Coordinates of N, CA and C and ligand atoms in Angstrom, one line a residue:
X1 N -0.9 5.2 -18.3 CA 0.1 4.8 -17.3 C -0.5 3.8 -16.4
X2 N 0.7 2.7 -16.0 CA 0.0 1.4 -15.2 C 1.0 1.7 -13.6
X3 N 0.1 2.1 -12.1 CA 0.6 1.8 -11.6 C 0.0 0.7 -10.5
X4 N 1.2 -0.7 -10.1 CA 0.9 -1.8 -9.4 C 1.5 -1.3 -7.8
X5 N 0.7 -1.5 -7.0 CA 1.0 -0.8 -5.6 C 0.8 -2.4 -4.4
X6 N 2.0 -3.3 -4.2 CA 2.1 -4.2 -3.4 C 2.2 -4.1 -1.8
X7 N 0.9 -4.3 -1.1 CA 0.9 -3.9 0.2 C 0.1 -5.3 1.0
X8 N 0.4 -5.1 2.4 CA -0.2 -6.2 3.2 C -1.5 -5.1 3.5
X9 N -1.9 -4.3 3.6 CA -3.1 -3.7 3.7 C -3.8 -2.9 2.5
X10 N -3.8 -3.7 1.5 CA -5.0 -2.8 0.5 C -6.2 -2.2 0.8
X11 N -6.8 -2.8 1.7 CA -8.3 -2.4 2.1 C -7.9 -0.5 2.4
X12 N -7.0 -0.3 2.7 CA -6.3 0.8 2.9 C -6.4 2.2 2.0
X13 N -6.3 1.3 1.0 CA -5.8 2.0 -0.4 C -7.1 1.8 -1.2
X14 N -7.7 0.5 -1.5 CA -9.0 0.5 -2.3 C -9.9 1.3 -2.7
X15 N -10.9 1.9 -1.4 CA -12.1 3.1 -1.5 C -11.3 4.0 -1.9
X16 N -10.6 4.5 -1.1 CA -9.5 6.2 -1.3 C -9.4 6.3 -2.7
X17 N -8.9 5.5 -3.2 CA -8.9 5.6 -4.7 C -9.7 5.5 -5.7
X18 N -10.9 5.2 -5.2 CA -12.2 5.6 -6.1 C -12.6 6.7 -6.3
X19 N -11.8 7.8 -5.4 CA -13.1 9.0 -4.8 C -12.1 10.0 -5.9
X20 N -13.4 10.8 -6.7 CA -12.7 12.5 -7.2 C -11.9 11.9 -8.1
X21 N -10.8 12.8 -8.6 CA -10.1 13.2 -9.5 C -9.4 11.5 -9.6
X22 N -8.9 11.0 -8.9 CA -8.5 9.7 -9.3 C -9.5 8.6 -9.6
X23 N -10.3 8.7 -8.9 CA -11.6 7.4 -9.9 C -11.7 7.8 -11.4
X24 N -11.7 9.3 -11.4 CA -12.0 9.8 -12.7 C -10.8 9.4 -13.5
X25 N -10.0 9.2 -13.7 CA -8.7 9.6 -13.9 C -8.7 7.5 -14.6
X26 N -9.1 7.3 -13.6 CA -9.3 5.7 -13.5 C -10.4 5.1 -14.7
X27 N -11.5 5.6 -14.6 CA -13.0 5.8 -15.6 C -12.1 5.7 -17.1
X28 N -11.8 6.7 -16.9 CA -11.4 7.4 -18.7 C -9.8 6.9 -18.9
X29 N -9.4 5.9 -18.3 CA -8.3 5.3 -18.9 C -7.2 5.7 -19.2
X30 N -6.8 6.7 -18.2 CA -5.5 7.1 -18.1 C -4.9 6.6 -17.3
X31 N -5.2 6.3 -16.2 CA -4.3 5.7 -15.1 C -4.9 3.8 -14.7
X32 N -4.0 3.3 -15.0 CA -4.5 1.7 -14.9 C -4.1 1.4 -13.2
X33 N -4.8 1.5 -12.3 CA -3.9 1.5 -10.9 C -4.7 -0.6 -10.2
X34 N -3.4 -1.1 -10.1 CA -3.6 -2.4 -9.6 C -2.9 -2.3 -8.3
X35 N -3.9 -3.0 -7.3 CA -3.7 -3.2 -5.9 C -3.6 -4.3 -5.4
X36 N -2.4 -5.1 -4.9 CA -2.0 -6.7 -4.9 C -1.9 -6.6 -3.5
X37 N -2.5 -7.8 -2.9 CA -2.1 -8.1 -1.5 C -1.0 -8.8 -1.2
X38 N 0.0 -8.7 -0.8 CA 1.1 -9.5 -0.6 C 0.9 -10.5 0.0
X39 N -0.1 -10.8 0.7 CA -0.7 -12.3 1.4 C -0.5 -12.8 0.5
X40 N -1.3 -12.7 -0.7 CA -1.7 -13.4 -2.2 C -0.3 -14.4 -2.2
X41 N 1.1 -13.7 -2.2 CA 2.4 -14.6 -2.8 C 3.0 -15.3 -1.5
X42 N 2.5 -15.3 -0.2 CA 2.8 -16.0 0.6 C 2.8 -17.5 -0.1
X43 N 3.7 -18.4 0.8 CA 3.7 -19.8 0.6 C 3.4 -20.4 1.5
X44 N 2.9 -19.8 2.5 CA 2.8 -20.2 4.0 C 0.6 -20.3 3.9
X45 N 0.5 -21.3 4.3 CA -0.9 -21.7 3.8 C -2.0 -20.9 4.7
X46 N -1.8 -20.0 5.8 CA -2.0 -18.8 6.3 C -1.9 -17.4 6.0
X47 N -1.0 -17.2 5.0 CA -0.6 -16.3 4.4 C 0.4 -15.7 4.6
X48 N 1.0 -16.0 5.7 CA 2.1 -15.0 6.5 C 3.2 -14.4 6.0
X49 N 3.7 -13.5 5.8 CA 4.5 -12.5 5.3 C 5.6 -11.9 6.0
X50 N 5.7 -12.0 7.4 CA 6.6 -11.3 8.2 C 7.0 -12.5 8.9
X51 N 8.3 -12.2 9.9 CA 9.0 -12.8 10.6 C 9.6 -12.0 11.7
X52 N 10.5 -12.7 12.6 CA 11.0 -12.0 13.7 C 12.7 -11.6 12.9
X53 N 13.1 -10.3 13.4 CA 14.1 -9.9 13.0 C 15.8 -10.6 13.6
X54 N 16.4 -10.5 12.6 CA 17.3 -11.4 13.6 C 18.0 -10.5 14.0
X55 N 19.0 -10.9 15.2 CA 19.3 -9.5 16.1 C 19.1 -9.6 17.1
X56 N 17.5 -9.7 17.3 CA 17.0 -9.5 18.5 C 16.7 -8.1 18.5
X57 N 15.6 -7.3 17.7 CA 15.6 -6.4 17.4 C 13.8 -6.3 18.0
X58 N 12.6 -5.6 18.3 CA 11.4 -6.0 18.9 C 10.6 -5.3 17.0
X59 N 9.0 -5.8 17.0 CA 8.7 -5.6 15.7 C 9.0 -6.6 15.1
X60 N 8.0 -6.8 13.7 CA 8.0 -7.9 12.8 C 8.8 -6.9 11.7
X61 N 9.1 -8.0 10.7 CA 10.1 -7.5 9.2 C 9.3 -8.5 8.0
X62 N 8.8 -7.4 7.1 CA 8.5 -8.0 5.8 C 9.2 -8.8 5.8
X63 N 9.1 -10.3 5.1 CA 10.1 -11.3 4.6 C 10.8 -11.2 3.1
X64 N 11.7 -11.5 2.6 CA 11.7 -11.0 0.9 C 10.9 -12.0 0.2
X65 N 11.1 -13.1 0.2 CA 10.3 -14.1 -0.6 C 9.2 -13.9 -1.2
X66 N 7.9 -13.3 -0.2 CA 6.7 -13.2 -1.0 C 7.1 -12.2 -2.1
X67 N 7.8 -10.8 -1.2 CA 7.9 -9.8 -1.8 C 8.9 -9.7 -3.3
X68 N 9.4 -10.7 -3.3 CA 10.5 -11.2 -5.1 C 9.4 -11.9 -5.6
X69 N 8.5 -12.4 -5.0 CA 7.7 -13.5 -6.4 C 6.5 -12.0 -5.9
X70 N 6.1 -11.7 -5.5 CA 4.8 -10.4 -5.8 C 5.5 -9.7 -7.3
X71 N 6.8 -9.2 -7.1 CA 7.4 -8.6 -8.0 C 7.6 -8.8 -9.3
X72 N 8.0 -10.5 -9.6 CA 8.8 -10.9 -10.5 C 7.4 -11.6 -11.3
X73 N 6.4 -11.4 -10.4 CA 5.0 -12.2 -11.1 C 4.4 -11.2 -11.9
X74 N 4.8 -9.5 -11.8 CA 4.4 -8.2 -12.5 C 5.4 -8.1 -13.2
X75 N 6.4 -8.4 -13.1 CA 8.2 -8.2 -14.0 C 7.9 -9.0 -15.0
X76 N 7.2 -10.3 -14.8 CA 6.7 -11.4 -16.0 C 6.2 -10.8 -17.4
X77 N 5.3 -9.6 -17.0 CA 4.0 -9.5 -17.9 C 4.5 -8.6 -18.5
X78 N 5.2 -7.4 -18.1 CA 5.4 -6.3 -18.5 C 6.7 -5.6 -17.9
X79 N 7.4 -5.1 -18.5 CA 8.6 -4.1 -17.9 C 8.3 -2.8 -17.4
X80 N 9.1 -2.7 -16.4 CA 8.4 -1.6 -15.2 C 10.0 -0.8 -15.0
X81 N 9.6 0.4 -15.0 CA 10.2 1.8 -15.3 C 11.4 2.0 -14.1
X82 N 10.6 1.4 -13.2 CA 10.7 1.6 -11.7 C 10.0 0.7 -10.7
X83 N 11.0 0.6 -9.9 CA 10.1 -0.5 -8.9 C 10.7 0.2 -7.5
X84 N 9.6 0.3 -7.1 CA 9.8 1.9 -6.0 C 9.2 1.3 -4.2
X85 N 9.9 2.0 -3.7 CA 10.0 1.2 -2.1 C 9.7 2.7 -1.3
X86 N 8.5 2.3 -0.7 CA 8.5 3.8 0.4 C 9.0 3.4 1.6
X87 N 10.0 5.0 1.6 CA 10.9 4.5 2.9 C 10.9 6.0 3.8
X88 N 10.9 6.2 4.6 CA 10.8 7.3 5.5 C 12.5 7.8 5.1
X89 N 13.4 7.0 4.9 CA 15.1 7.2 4.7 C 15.1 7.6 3.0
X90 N 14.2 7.6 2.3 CA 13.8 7.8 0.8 C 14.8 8.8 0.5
X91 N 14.6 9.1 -0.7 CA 14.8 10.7 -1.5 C 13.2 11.3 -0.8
X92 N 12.8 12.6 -1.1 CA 12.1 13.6 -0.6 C 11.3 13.6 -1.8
X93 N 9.9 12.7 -2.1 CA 9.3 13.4 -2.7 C 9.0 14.7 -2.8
X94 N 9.2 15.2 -3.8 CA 8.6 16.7 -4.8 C 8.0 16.3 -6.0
X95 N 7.6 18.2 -6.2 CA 6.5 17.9 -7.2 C 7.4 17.5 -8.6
X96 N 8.5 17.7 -8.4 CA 10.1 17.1 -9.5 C 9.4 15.9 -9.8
X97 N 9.6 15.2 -8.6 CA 9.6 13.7 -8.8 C 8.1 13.0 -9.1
X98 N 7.0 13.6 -8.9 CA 5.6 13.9 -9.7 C 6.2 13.9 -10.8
X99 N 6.5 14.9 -11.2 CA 6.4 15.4 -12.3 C 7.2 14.2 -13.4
X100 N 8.2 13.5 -12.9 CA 8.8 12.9 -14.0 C 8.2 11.2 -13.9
X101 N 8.1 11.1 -13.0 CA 6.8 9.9 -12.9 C 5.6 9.5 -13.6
X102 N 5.4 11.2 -13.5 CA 4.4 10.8 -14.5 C 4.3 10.7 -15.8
X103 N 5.5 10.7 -16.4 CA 6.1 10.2 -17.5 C 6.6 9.1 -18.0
X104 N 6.5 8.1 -16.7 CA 6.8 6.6 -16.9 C 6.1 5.8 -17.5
X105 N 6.0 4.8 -17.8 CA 4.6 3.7 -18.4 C 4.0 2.8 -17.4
X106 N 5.0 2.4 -16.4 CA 4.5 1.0 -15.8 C 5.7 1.6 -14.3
X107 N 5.1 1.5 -13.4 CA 6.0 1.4 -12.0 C 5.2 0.8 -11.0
X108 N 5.9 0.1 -10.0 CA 5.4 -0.9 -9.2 C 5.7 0.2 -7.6
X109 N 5.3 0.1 -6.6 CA 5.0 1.2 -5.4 C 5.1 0.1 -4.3
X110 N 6.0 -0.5 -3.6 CA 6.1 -1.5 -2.6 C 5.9 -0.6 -0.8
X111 N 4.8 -1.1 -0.5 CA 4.9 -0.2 1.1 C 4.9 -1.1 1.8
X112 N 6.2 -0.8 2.6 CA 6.8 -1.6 3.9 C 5.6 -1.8 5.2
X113 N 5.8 -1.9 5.8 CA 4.9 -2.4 7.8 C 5.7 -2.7 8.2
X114 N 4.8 -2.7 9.8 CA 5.5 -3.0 11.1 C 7.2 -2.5 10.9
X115 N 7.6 -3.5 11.5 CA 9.5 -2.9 11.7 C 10.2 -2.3 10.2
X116 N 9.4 -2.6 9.0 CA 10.3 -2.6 7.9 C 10.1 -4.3 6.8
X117 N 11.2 -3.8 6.1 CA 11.3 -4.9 5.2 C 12.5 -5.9 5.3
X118 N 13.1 -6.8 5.0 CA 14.5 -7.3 4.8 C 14.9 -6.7 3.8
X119 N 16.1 -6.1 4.6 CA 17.0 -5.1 3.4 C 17.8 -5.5 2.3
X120 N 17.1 -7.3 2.1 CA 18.3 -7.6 0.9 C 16.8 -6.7 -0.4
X121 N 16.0 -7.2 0.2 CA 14.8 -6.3 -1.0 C 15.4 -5.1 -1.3
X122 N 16.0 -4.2 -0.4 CA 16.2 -2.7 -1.0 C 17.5 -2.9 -1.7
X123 N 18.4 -3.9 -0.8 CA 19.5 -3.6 -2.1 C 19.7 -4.3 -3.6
X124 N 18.5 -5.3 -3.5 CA 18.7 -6.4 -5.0 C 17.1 -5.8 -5.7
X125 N 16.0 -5.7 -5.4 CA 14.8 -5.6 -6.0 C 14.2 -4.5 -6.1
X126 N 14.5 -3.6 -5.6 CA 14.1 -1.9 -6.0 C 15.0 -1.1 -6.5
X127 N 14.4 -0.3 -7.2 CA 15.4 0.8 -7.9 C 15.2 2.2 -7.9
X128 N 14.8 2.6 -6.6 CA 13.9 3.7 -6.1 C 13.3 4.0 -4.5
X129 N 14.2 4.4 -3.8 CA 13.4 4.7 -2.7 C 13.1 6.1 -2.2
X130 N 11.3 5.8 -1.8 CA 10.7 7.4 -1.9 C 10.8 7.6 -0.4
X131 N 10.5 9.0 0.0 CA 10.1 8.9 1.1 C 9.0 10.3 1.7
X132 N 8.0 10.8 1.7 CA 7.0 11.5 1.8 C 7.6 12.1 2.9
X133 N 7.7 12.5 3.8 CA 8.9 13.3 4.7 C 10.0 13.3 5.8
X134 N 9.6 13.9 6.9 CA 10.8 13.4 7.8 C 9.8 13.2 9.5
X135 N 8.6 11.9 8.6 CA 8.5 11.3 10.1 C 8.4 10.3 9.7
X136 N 7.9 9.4 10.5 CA 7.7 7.6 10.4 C 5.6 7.1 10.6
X137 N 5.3 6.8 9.3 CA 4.1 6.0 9.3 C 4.1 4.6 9.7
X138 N 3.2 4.1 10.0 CA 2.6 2.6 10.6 C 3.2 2.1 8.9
X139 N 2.6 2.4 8.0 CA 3.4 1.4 6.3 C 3.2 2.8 5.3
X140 N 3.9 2.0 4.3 CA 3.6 3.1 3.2 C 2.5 2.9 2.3
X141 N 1.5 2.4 2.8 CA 0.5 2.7 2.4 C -0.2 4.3 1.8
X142 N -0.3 4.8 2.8 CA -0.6 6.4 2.5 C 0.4 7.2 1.8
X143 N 1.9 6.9 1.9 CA 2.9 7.1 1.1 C 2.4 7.0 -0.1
X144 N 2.0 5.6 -0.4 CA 1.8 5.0 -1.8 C 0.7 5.8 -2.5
X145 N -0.4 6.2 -1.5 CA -1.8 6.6 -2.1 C -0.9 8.4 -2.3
X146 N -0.3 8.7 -1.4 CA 0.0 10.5 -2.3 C 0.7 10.2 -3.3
X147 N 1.8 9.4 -3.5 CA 2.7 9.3 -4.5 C 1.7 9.0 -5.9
X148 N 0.6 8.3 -6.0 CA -0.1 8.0 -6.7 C -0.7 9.0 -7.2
X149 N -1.9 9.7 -6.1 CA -2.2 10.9 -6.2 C -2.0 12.5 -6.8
X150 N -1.0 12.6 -6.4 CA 0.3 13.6 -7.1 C 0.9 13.2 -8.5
X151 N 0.9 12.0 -9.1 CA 1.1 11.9 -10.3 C -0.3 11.5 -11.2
X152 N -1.2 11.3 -10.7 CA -2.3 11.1 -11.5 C -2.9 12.0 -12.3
X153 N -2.8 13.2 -11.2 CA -3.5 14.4 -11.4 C -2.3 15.0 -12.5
X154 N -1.6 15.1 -13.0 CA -0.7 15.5 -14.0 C -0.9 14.7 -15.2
X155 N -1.7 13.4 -15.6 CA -1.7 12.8 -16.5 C -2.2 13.6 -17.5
X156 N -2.0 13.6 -18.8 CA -2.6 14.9 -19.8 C -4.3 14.0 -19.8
X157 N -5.3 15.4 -19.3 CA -6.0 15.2 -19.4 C -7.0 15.0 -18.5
X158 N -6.4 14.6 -17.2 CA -6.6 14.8 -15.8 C -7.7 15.6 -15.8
X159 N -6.7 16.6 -15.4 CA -7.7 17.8 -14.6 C -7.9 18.6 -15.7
X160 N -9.3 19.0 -15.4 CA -9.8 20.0 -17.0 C -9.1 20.8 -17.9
X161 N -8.3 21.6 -17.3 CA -7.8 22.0 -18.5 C -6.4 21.9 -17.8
X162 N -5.2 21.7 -19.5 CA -4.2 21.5 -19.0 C -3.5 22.5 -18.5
X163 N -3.9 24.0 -18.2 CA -2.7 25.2 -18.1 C -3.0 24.6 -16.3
X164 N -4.1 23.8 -15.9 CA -4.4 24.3 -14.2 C -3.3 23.2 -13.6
X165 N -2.9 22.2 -13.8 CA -1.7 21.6 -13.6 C -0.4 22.5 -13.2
X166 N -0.2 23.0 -14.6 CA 0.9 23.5 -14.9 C 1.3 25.1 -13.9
X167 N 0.1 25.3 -13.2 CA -0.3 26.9 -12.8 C -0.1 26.3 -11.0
X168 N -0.1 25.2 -10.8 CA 0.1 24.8 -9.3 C 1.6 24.9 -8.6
X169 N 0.9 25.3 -7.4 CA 2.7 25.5 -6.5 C 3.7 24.8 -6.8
X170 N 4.6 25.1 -6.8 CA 5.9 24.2 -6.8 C 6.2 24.1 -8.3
X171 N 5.1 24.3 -9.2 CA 5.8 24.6 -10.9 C 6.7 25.6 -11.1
X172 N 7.5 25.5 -11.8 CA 8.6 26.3 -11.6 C 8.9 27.1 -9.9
X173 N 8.7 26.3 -9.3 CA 9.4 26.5 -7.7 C 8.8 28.3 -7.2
X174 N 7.8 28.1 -7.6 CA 6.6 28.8 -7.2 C 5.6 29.1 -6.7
X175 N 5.6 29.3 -5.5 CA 4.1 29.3 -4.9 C 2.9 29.6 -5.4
X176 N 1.7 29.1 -5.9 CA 1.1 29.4 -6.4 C 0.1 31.1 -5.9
X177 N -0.3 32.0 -6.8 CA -0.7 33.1 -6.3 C -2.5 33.1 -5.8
X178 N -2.8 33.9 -4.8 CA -4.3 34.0 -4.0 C -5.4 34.2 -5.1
X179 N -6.4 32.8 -4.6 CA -7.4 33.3 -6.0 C -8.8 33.2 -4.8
X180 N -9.7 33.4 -5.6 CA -11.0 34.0 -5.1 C -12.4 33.7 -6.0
X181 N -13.1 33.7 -5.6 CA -14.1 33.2 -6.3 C -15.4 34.3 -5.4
X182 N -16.9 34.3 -6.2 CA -17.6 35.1 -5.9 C -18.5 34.8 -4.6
X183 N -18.6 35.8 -4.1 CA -18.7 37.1 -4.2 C -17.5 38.3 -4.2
X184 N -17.6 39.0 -5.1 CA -16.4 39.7 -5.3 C -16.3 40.9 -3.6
X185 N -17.0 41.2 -3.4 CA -17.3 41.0 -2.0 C -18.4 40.7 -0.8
X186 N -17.2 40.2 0.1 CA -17.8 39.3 1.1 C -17.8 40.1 2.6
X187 N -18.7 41.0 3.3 CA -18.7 41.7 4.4 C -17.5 42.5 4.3
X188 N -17.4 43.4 3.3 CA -16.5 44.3 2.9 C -15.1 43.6 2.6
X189 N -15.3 42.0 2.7 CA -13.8 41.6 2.1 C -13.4 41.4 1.3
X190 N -12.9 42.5 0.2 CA -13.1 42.7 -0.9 C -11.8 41.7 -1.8
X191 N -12.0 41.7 -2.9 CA -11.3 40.6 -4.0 C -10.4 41.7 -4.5
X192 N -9.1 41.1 -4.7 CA -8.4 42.3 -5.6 C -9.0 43.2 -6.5
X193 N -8.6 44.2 -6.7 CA -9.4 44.9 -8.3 C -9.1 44.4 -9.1
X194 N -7.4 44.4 -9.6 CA -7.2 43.6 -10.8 C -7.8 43.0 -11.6
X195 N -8.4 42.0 -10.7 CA -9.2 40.5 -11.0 C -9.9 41.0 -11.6
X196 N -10.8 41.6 -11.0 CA -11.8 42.2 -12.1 C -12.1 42.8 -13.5
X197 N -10.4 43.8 -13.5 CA -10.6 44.5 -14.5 C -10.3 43.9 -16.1
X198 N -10.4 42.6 -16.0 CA -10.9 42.2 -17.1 C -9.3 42.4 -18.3
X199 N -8.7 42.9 -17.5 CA -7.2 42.7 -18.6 C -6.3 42.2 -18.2
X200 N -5.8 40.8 -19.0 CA -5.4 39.8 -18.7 C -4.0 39.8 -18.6
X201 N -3.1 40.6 -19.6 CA -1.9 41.4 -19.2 C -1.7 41.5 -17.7
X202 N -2.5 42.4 -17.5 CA -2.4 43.2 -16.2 C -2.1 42.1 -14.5
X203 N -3.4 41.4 -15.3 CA -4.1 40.2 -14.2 C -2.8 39.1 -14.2
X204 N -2.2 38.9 -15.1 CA -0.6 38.0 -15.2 C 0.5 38.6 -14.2
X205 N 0.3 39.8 -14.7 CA 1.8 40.1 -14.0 C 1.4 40.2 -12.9
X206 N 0.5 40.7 -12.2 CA 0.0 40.5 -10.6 C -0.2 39.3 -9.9
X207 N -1.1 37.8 -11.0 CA -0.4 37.1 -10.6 C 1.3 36.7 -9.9
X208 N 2.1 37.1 -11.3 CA 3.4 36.2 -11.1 C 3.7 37.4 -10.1
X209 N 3.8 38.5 -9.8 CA 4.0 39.0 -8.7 C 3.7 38.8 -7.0
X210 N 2.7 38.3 -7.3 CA 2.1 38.0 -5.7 C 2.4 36.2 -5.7
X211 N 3.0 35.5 -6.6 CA 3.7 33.9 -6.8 C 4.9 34.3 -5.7
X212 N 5.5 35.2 -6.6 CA 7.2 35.8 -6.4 C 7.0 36.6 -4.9
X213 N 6.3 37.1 -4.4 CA 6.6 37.9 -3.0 C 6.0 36.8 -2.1
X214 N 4.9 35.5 -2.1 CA 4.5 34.5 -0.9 C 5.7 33.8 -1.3
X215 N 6.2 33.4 -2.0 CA 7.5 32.3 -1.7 C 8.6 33.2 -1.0
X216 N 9.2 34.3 -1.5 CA 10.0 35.2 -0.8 C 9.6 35.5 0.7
X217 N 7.8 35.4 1.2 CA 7.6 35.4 2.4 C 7.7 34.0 2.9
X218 N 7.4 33.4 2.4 CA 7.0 31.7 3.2 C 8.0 30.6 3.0
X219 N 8.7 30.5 1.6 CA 9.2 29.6 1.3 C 10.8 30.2 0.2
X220 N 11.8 31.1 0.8 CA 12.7 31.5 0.1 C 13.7 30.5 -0.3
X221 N 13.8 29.3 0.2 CA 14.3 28.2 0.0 C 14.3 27.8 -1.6
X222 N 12.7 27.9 -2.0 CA 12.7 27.5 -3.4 C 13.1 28.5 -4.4
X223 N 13.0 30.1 -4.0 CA 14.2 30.7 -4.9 C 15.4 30.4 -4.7
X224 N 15.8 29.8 -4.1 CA 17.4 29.7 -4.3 C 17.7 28.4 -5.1
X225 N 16.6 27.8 -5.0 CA 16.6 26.4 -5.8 C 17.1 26.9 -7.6
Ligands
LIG1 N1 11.8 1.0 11.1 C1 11.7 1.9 9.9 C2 10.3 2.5 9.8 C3 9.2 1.5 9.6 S1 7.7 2.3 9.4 C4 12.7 3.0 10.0 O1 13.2 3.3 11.1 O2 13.1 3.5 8.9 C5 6.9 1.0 8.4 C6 6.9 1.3 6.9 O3 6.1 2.5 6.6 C7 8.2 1.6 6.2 O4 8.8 0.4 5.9 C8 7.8 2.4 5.0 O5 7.4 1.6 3.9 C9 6.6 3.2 5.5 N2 6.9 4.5 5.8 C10 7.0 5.1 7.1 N3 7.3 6.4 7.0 C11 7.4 6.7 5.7 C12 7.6 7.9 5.1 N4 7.9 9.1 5.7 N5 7.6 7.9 3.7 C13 7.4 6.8 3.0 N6 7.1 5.6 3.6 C14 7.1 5.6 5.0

């Protein structure tokens, strides 16, 4: 999978993405991830990208121009699945929308600054607007790097084995169930028995049991889903 992530702050995004599971991810040639400065498509012999909003509104506004030739200079090479705009007004990333992303071949990740972008970009050059929750970041930068993040780690092959993907919260609208590692006990704080007793039957259905009663405590929202 190729993802192109167009931002006025890469420096941002660059190191972050070397580190752990996505440099790896990166190494072994699963995820092709390209980081464009939108300075780069400026025409302005400074680089400049932004302008004053008209209105009379305070804050700068992405301009579209760089932002159609950044786009149409990746639209050249290759066809893209998706050309995706992080917006605090988005759809609601979930692990849904992980999940089917990372099924795509090629998508492009545009993150706005300062006041925003010019909204003819959202209504003519995107086909996707995400949005990571219900507050407001400085750009979508960090937007871009979880969206990235969250589908990388799903590429087959990722993470060591494929059932540990598939066994994470929010699969089948499930909280994932309490795990533990040794010492089986720690100052009398003991590890389930279950765990131990070495039957895997047993150890499943306790899992999906203790899945099914933390969502019913924490998050009953996603059974009704
Ligand atoms: N004035 C805009 C917010 C601008 S914030 C408004 O009221 O909607 C600057 C940029 O940060 C946005 O263009 C967007 O790309 C990004 N951003 C901010 N919050 C975000 C969020 N919750 N999810 C995704 N992107 C976000």
């Amino acid at each position: 999978m190729r993802i192109d992530i167009i931002s006025v702050l890469p420096e941002m995004l660059i190191e972050p993405m070397k580190a752990s599971i996505l440099g790896r991810v990166q190494k072994k040639g699963l995820l092709e991830l390209h980081i464009h400065n939108l300075r780069d498509f400026s025409t302005d012999k400074w680089g400049k990208v932004d302008d004053y909003p008209f209105g009379g509104e305070a804050g700068m506004v992405l301009a579209i121009e760089p932002i159609e030739r950044a786009i149409n200079s990746l639209k050249a090479e290759r066809h893209y699945d998706e050309v995706i705009f992080t917006s605090p007004d988005g759809e609601t990333f979930k692990q849904t929308t992980a999940n089917s992303l990372s099924l795509m071949e090629n998508i492009i990740i545009l993150c706005g600054h300062y006041k925003g972008i010019d909204y003819r970009v959202r209504e003519h050059l995107i086909t996707r607007e995400i949005s990571i929750g219900d507050y407001v970041l400085t750009g979508g930068e960090l937007a871009a790097a979880i969206i990235t993040d969250a589908v990388a780690r799903l590429l087959p092959g990722a993470i060591g084995d494929a059932e540990s993907a598939l066994s994470d919260t929010f699969q089948d609208n499930l909280l994932a169930p309490p795990i533990y590692t040794r010492p089986a006990n720690y100052k009398g704080w003991e590890v389930p028995e279950v765990l131990l007793s070495g039957n895997q039957a047993k150890i499943d259905e306790w899992k999906l049991q203790q899945s099914l009663k933390r969502t019913e405590e924490l998050r009953p929202d996603l059974l009704e889903e």
